[in-house]
mmCIF file with all atom_site columns, C-alpha atoms in Angstrom:
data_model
loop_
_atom_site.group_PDB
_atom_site.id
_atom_site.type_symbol
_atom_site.label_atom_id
_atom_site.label_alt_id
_atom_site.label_comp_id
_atom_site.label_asym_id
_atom_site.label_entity_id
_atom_site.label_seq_id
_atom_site.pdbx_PDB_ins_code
_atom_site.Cartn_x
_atom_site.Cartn_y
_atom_site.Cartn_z
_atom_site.occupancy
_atom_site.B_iso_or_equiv
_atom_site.pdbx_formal_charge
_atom_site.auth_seq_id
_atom_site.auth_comp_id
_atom_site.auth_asym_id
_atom_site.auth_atom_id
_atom_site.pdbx_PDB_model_num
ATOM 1   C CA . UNK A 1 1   ? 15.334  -6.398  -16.922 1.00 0.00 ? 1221 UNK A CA 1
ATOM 2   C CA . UNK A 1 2   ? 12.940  -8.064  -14.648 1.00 0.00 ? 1222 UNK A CA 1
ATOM 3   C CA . UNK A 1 3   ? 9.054   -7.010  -13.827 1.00 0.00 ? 1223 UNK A CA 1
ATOM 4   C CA . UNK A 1 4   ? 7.574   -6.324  -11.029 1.00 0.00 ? 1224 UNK A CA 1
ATOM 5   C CA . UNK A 1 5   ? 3.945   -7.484  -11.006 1.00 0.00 ? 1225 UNK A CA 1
ATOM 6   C CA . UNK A 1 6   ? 1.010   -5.901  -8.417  1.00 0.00 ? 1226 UNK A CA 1
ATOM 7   C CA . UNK A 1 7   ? -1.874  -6.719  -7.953  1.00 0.00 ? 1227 UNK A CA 1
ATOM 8   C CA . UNK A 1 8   ? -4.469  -4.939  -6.065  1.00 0.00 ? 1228 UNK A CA 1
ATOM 9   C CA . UNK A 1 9   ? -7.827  -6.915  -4.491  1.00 0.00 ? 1229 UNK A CA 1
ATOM 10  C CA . UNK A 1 10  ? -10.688 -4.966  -3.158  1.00 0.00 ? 1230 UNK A CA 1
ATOM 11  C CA . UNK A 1 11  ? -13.761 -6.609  -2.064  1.00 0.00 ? 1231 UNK A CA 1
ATOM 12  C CA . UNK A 1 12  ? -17.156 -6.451  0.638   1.00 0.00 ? 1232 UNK A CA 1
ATOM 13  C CA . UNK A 1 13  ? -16.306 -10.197 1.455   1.00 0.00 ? 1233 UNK A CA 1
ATOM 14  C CA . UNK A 1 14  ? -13.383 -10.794 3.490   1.00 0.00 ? 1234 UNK A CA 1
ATOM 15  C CA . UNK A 1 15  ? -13.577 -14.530 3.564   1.00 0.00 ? 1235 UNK A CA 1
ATOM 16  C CA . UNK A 1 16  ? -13.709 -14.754 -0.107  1.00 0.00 ? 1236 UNK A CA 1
ATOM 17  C CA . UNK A 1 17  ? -11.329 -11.950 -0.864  1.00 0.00 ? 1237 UNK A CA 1
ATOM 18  C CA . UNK A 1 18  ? -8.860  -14.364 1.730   1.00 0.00 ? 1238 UNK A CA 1
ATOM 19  C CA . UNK A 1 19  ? -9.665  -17.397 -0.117  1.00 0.00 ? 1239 UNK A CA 1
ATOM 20  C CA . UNK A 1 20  ? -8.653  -16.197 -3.512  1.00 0.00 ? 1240 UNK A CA 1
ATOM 21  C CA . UNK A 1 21  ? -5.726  -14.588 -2.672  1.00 0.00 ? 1241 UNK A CA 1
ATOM 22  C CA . UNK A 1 22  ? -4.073  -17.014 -0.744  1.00 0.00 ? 1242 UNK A CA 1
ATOM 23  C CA . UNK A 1 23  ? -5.121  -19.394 -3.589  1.00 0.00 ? 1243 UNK A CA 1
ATOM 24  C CA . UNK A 1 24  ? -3.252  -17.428 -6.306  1.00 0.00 ? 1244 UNK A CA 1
ATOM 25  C CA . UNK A 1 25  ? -0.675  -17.287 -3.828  1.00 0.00 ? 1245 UNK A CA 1
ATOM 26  C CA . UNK A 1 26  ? -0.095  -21.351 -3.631  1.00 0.00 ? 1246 UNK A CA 1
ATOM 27  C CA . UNK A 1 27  ? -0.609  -21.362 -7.655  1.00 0.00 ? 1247 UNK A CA 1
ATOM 28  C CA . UNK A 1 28  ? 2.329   -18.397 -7.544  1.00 0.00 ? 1248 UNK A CA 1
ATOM 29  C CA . UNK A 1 29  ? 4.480   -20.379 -5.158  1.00 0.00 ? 1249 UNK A CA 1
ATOM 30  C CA . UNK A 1 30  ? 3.940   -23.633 -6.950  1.00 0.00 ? 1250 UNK A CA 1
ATOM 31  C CA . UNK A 1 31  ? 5.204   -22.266 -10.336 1.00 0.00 ? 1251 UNK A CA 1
ATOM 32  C CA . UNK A 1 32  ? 8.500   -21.238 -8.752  1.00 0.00 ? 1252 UNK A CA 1
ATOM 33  C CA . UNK A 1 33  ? 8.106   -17.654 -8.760  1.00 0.00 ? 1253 UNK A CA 1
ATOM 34  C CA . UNK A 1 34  ? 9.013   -15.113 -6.130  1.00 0.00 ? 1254 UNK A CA 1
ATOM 35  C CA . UNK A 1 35  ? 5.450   -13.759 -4.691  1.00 0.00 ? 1255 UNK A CA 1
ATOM 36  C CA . UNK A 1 36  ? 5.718   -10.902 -1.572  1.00 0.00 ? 1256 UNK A CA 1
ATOM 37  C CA . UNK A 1 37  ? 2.378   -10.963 0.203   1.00 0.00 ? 1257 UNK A CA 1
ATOM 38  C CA . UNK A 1 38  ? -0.250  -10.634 0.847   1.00 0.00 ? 1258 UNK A CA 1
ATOM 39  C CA . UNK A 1 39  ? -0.368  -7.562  2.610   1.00 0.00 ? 1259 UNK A CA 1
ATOM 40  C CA . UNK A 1 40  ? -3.226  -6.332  4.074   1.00 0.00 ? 1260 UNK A CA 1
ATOM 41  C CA . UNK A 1 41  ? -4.190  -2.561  4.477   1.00 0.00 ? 1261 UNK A CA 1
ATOM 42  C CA . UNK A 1 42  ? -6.649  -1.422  6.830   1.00 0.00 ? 1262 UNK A CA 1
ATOM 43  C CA . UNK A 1 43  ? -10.552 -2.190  6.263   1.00 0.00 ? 1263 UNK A CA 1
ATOM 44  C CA . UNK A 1 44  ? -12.317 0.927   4.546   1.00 0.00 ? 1264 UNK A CA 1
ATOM 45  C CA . UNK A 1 45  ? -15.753 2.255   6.083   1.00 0.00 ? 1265 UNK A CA 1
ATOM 46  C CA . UNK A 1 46  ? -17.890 3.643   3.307   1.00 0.00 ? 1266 UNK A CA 1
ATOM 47  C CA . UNK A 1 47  ? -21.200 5.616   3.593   1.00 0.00 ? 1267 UNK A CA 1
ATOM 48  C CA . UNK A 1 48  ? -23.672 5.667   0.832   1.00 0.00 ? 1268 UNK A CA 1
ATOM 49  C CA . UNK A 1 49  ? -26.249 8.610   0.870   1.00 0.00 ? 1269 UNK A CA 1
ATOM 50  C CA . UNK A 1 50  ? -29.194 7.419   -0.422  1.00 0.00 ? 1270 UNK A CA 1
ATOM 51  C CA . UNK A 1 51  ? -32.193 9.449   -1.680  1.00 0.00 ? 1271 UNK A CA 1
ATOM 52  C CA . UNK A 1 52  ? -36.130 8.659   -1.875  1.00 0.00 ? 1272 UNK A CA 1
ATOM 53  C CA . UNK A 1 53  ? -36.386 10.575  -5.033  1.00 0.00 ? 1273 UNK A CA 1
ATOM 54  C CA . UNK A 1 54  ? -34.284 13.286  -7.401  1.00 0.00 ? 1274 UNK A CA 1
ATOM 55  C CA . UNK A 1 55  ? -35.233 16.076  -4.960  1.00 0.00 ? 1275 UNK A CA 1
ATOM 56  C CA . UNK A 1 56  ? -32.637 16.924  -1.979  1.00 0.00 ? 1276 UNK A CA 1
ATOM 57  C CA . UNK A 1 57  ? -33.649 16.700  1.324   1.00 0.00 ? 1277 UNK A CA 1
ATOM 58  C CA . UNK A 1 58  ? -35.684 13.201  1.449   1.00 0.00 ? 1278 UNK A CA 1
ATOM 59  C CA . UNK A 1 59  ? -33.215 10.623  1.929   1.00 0.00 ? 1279 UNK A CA 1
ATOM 60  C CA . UNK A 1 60  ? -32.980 7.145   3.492   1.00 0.00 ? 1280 UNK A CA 1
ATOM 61  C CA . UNK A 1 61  ? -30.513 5.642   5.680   1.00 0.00 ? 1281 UNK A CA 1
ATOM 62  C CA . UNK A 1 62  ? -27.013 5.527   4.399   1.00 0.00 ? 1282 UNK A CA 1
ATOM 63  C CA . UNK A 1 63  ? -25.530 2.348   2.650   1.00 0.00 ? 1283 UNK A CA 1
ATOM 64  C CA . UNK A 1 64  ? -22.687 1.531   5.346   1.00 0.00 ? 1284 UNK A CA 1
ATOM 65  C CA . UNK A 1 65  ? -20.479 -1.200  3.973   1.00 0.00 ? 1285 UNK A CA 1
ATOM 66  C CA . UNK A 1 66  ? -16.546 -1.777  4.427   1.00 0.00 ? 1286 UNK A CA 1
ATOM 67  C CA . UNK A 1 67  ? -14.314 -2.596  1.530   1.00 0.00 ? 1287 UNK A CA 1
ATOM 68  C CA . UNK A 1 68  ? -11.298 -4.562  2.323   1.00 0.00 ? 1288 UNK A CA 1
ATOM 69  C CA . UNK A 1 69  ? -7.803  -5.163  0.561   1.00 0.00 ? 1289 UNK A CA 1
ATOM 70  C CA . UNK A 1 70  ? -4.845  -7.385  -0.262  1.00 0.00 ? 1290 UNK A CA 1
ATOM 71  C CA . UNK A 1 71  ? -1.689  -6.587  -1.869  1.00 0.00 ? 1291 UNK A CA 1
ATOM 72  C CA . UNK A 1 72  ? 0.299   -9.155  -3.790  1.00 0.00 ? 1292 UNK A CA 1
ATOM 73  C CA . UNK A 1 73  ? 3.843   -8.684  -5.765  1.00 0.00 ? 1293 UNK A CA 1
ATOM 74  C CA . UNK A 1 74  ? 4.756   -11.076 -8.680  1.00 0.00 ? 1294 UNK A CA 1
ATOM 75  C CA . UNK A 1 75  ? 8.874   -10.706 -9.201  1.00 0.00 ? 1295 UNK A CA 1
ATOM 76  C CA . UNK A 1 76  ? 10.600  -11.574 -12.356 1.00 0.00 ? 1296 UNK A CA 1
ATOM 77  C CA . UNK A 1 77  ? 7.849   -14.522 -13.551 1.00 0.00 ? 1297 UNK A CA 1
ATOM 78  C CA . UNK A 1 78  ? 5.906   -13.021 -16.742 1.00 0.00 ? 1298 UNK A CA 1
ATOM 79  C CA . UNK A 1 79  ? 4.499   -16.151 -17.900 1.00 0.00 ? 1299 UNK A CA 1
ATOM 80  C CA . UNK A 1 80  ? 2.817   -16.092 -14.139 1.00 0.00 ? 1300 UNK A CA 1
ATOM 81  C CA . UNK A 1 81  ? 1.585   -13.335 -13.892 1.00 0.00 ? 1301 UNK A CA 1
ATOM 82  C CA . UNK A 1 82  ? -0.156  -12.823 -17.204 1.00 0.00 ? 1302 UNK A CA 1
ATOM 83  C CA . UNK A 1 83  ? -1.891  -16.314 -16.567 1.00 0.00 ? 1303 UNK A CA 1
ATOM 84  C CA . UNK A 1 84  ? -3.385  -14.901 -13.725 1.00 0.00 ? 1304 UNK A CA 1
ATOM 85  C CA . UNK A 1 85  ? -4.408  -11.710 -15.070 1.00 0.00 ? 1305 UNK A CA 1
ATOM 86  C CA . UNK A 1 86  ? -6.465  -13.729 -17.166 1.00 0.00 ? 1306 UNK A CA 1
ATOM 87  C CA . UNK A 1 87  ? -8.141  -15.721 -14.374 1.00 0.00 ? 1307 UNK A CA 1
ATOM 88  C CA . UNK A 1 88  ? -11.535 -15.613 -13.946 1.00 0.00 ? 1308 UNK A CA 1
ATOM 89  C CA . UNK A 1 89  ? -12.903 -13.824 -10.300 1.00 0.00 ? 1309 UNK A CA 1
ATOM 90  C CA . UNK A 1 90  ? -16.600 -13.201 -8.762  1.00 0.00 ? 1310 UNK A CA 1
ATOM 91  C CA . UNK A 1 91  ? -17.545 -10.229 -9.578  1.00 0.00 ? 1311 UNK A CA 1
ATOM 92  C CA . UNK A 1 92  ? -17.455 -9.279  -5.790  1.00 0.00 ? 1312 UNK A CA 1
ATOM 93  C CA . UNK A 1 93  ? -13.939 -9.108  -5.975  1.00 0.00 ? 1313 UNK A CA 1
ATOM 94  C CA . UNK A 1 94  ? -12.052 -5.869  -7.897  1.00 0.00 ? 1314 UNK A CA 1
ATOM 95  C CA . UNK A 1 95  ? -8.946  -6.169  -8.933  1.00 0.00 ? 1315 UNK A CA 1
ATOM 96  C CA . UNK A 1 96  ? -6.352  -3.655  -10.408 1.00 0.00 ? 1316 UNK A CA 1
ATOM 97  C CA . UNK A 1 97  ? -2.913  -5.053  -11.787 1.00 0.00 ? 1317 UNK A CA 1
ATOM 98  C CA . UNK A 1 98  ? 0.492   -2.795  -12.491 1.00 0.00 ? 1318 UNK A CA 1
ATOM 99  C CA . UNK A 1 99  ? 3.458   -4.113  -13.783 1.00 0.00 ? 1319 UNK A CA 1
ATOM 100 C CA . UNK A 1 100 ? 6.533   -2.049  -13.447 1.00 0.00 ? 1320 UNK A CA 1
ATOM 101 C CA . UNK A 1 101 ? 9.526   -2.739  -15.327 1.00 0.00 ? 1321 UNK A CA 1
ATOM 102 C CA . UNK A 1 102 ? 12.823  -2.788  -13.180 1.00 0.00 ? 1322 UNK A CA 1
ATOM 103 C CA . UNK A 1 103 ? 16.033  -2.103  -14.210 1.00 0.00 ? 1323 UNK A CA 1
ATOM 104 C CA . UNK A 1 104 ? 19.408  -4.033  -12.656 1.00 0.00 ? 1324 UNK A CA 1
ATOM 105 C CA . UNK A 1 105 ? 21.677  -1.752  -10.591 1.00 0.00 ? 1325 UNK A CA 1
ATOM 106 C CA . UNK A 1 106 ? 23.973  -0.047  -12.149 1.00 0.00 ? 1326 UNK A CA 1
ATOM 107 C CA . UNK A 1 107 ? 21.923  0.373   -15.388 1.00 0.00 ? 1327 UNK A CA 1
ATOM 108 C CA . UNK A 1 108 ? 22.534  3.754   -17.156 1.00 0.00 ? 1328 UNK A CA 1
ATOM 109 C CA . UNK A 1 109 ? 19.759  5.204   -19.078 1.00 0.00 ? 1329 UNK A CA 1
ATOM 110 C CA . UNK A 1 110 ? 20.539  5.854   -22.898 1.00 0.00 ? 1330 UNK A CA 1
#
């Protein structure tokens, strides 16, 4: 059985978000494992409300800021993936990691 490994990046910084992931990338690529990615989804525009005090009605302008994301697949290398799950990141960068567990063709369920 092989795993599938995906990670999710979210960030405010596009430059940086760009500059990590394609640098996990190379470190992915280097190792010998198969990487599909980065894909990018569309940039996210969110609004903020913000209020002057507990009360409703007296508010300032709202926070607009746009959150953008990369999409990276680990296949098959474990030993890669957990090493980078363990990386270090700014803390301007989110990032959200699934592995799936895939089973050959064929494979019958017991």
């Amino acid at each position: 059985m092989t795993f599938v490994t995906k990670l999710t990046f979210q960030s405010g910084n596009r430059y940086e978000l760009e500059d990590h992931v394609s640098e996990i990338q190379d470190i992915v690529e280097r190792k010998g494992a198969e990487c599909k990615g980065p894909h990018a989804e569309p940039p996210e525009n969110v609004r903020v409300p913000q209020y002057r005090n507990l009360a409703p009605g007296d508010e300032f302008s709202p926070w607009d800021y746009t959150v953008y994301s990369r999409k990276l697949e680990i296949h098959g290398n474990d030993h890669i993936a957990r090493e980078i799950g363990h990386m270090a990141f700014p803390d301007s960068i989110h990032i959200e990691i699934e592995v799936e567990q895939k089973k050959p063709l064929g494979h019958r369920r017991e």
